[in-house]
Coordinates of C-alpha atoms in Angstrom, one line a residue:
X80 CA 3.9 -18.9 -4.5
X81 CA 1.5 -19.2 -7.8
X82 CA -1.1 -16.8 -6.9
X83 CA -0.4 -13.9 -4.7
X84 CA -3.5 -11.4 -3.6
X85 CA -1.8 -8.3 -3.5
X86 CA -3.2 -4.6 -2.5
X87 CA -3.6 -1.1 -3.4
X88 CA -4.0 1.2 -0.9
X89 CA -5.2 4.5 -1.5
X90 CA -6.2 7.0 1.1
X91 CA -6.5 11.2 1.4
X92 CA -3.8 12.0 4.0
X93 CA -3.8 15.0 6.0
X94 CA -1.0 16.8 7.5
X95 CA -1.7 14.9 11.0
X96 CA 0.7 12.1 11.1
X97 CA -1.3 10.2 14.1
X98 CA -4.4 10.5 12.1
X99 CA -2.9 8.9 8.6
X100 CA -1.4 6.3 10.5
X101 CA -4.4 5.3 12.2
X102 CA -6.3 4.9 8.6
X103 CA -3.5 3.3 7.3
X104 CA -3.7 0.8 10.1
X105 CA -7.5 0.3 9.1
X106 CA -6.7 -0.1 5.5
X107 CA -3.8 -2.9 6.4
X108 CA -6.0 -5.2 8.6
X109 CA -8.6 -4.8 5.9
X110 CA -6.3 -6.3 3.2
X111 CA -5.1 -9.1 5.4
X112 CA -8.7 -10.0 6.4
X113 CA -9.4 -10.3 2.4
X114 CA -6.3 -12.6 2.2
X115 CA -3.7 -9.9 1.2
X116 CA -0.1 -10.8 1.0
X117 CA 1.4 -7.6 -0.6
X118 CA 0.4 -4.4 0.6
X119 CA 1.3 -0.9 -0.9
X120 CA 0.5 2.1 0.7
X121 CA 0.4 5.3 -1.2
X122 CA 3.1 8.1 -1.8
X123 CA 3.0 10.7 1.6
X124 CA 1.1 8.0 3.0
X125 CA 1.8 9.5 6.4
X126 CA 1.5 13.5 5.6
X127 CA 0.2 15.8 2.9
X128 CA 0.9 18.9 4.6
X129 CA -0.5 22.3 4.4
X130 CA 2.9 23.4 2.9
X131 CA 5.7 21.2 1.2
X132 CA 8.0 22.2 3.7
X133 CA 5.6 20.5 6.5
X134 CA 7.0 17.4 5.8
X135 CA 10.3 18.5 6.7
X136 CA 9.3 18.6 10.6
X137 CA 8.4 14.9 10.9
X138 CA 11.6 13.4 9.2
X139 CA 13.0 10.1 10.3
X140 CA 17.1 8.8 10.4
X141 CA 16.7 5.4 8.6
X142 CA 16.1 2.2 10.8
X143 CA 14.0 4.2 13.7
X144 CA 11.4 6.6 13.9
X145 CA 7.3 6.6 14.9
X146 CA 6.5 5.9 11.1
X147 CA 9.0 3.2 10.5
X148 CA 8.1 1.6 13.6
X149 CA 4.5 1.9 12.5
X150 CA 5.4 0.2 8.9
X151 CA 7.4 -3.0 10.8
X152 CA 4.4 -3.5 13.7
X153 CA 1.8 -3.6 10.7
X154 CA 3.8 -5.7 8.2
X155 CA 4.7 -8.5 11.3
X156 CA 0.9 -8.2 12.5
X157 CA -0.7 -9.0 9.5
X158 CA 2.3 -11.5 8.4
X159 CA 2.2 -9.8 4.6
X160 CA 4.7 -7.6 2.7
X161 CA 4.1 -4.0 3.1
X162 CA 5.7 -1.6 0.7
X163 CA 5.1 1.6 3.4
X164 CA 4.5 4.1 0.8
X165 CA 7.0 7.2 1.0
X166 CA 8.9 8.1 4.1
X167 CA 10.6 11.4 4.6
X168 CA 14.1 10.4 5.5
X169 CA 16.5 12.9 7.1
X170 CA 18.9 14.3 4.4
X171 CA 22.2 15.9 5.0
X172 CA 21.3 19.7 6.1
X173 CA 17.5 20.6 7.1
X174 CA 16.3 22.0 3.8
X175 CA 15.8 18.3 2.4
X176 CA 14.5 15.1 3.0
X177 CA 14.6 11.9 0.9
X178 CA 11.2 10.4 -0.4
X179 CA 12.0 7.2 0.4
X180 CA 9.9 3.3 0.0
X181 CA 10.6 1.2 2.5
X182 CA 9.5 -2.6 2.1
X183 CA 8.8 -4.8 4.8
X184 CA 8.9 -8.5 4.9
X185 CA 6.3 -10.6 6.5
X186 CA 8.2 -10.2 10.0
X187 CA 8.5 -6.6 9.8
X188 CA 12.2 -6.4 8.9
X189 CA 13.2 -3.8 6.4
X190 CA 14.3 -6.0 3.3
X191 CA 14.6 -2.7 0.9
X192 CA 15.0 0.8 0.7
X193 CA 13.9 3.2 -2.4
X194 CA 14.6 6.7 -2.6
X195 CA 12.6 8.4 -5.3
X196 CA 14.8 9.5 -8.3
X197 CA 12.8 11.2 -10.5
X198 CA 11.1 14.8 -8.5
X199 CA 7.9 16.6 -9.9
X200 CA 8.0 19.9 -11.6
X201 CA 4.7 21.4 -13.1
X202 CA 3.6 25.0 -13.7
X203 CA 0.7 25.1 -16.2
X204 CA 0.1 28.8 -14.5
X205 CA -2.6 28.3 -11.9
X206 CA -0.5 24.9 -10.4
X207 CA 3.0 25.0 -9.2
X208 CA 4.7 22.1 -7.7
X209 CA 8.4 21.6 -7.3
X210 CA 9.8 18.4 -4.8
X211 CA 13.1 19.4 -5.7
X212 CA 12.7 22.3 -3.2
X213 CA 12.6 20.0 -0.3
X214 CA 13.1 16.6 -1.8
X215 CA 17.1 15.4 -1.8
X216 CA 16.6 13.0 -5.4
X217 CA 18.2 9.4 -4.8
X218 CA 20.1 7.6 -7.5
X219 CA 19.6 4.1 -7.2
X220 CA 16.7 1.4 -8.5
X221 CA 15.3 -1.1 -5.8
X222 CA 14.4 -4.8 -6.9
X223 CA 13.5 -6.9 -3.6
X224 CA 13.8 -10.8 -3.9
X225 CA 10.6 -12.1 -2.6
X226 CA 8.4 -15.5 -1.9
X227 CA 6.3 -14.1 -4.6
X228 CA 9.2 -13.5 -7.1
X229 CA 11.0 -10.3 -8.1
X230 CA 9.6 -6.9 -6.5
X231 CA 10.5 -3.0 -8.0
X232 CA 9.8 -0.5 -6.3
X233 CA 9.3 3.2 -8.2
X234 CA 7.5 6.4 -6.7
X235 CA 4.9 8.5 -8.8
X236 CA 6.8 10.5 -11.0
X237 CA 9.4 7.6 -12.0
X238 CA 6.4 6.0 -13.7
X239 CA 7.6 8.9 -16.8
X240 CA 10.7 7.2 -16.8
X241 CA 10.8 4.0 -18.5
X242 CA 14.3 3.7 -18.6
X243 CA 14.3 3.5 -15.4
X244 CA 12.0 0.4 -15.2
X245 CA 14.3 -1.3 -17.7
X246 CA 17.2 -0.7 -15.5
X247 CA 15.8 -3.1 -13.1
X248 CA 16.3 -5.7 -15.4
X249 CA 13.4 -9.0 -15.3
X250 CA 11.2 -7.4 -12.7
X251 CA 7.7 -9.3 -11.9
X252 CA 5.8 -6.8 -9.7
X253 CA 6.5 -2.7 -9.6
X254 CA 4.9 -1.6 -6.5
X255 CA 4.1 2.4 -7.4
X256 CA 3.7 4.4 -4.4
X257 CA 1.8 7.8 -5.9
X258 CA 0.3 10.8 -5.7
X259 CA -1.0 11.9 -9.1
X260 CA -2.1 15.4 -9.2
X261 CA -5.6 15.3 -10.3
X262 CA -4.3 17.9 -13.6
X263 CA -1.5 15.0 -14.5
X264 CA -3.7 12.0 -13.1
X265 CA -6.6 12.4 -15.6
X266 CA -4.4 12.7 -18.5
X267 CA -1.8 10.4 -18.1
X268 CA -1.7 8.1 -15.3
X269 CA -3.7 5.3 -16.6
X270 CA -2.1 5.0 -20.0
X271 CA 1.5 5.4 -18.5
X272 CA 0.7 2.4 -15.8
X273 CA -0.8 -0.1 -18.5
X274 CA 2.8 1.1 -20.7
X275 CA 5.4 0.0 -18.1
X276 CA 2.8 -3.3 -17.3
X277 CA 3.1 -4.1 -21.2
X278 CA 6.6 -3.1 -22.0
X279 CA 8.3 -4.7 -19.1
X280 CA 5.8 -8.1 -19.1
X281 CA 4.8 -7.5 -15.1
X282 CA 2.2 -7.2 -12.8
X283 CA 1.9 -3.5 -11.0
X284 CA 0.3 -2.6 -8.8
X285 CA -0.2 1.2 -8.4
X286 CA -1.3 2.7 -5.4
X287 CA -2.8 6.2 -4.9
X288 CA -3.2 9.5 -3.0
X289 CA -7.3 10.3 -3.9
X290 CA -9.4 13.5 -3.1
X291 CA -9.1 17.2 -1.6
X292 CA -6.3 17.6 0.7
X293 CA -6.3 19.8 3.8
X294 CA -3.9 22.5 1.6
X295 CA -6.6 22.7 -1.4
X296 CA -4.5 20.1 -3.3
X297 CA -6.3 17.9 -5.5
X298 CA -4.8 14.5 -6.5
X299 CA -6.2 11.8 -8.8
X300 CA -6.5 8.5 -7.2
X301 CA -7.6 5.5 -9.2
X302 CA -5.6 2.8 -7.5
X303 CA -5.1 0.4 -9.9
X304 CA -3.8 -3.6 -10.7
X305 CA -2.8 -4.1 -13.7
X306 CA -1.6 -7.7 -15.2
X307 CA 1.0 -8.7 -17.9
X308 CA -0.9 -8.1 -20.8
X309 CA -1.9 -4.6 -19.9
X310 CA -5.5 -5.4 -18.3
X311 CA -6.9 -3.6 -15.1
X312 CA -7.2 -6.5 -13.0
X313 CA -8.9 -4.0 -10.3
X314 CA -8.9 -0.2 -9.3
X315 CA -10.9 1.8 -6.9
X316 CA -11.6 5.7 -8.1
X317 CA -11.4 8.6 -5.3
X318 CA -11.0 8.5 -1.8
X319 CA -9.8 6.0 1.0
X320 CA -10.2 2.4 0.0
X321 CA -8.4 -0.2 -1.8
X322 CA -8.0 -2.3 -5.3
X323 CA -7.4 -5.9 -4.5
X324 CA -6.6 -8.7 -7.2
X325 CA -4.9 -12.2 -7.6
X326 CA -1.8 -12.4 -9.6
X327 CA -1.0 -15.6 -11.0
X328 CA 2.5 -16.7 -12.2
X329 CA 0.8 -18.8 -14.8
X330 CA -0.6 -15.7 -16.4
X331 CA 2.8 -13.7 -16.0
X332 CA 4.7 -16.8 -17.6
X333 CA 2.3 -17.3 -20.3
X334 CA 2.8 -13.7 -21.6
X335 CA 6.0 -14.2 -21.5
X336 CA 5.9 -17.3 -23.5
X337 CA 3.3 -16.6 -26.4
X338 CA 5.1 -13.0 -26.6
X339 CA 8.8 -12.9 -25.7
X340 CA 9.3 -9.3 -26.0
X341 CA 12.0 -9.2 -23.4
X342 CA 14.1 -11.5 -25.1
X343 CA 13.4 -10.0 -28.2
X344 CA 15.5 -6.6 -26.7
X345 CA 18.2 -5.3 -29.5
X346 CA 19.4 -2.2 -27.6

């Protein structure tokens, strides 16, 4: 495939499952319709609770599950890849889920599962967040072969983590489920997405939790595409709606070409 449209779904999710997965549904058959063939939904696509420990109540065992099901129906529908966001996965014990990024193939079979490594801990003094209280961390990188070439996955918070990204090894496209904090969003989220597209010579595409939540919570959307060469290829700023873009191997082998960073590597 030379030119794939691909994506980014952003969205403000409530702590009503049926509700989220109704926009969500709304959100996919508007990508298709504009030719999609990657779609990324956002991080807690399918809850922000009122409490962190909300999400807890709605966990899924891996493989089945109304959320999962949800993910495969939409991804066979529309006959695109869907990279469903974040999942809460049951963990061993009830205290604990796993974040997880499932991706869908165009038949709606689960080709790749990510559970998110790196867990967000603020306190500035007037925000507090910690996943680790009901988020079990996972411990190993996702890179899905795909008809559109090599496909990370990393959630939010990994986006600190370059070294994670190199891990990977060649990646093309890092799909980046998220849910920037509005505090952490306006600082850093734009310049740390453009980094990983530069160092790492890919396409990324970034999608975004984007307005007031339901628990006061505000988080930063901007939905973002960003190409090779470090350019916003498209972006969409709060609330539901989507970034879409072409991404062209020519462009991503040209970078690659003129400046061969990767190969360049000493450590």
């Amino acid at each position: 495939m030379k030119t794939l449209t691909a994506t980014a779904i952003q969205m403000v999710s409530t702590p009503d499952v049926a509700d989220n997965l109704k926009t969500a549904a709304a959100l996919i058959e508007r990508a298709a319709d504009a030719g999609a063939k990657l779609a990324v939904l956002p991080e807690y696509f399918a809850i922000m609770g009122q409490r962190d420990t909300d999400k807890l109540a709605v966990a899924e065992v891996f493989g089945r599950g109304l959320i999962q099901d949800f993910l495969a129906a939409q991804a066979d529908r529309h006959g695109l890849w869907l990279v469903g966001g974040t999942v809460p996965l049951a963990a061993p014990g009830a205290t604990r889920v796993r974040n997880a990024s499932l991706v869908f193939d165009s038949t709606g079979i689960c080709v790749g599962r990510y559970d998110k490594i790196h867990l967000f801990g603020f306190d500035n003094g007037s925000e507090h967040y910690a996943e680790a209280d009901t988020i079990e961390a996972g411990n190993t990188p996702l890179v899905v072969d795909t008809p559109f070439g090599r496909l990370g996955v990393a959630v939010c918070y990994d986006l600190r983590f370059p070294e994670l990204f190199r891990s990977a090894g060649e990646v093309d496209i890092w799909a980046l489920p998220a849910a920037f904090t509005a505090t952490t969003g306006r600082a850093h989220w734009e310049v740390l997405l453009r980094a990983r597209a530069i160092e790492n010579q890919c396409f990324v595409v970034a999608s975004a939790q984007g307005g007031v939540h339901q628990s006061g919570r505000e988080t930063w959307g901007h939905s973002m595409i960003i190409d090779p060469w470090g350019q916003v290829l498209a972006s969409h700023d709060v609330g539901s709606g989507q970034a879409s873009a072409e991404l062209k191997v020519s462009q991503l082998e040209r970078v690659r070409k003129v400046l061969p960073a990767l190969a360049h590597r000493r450590l």
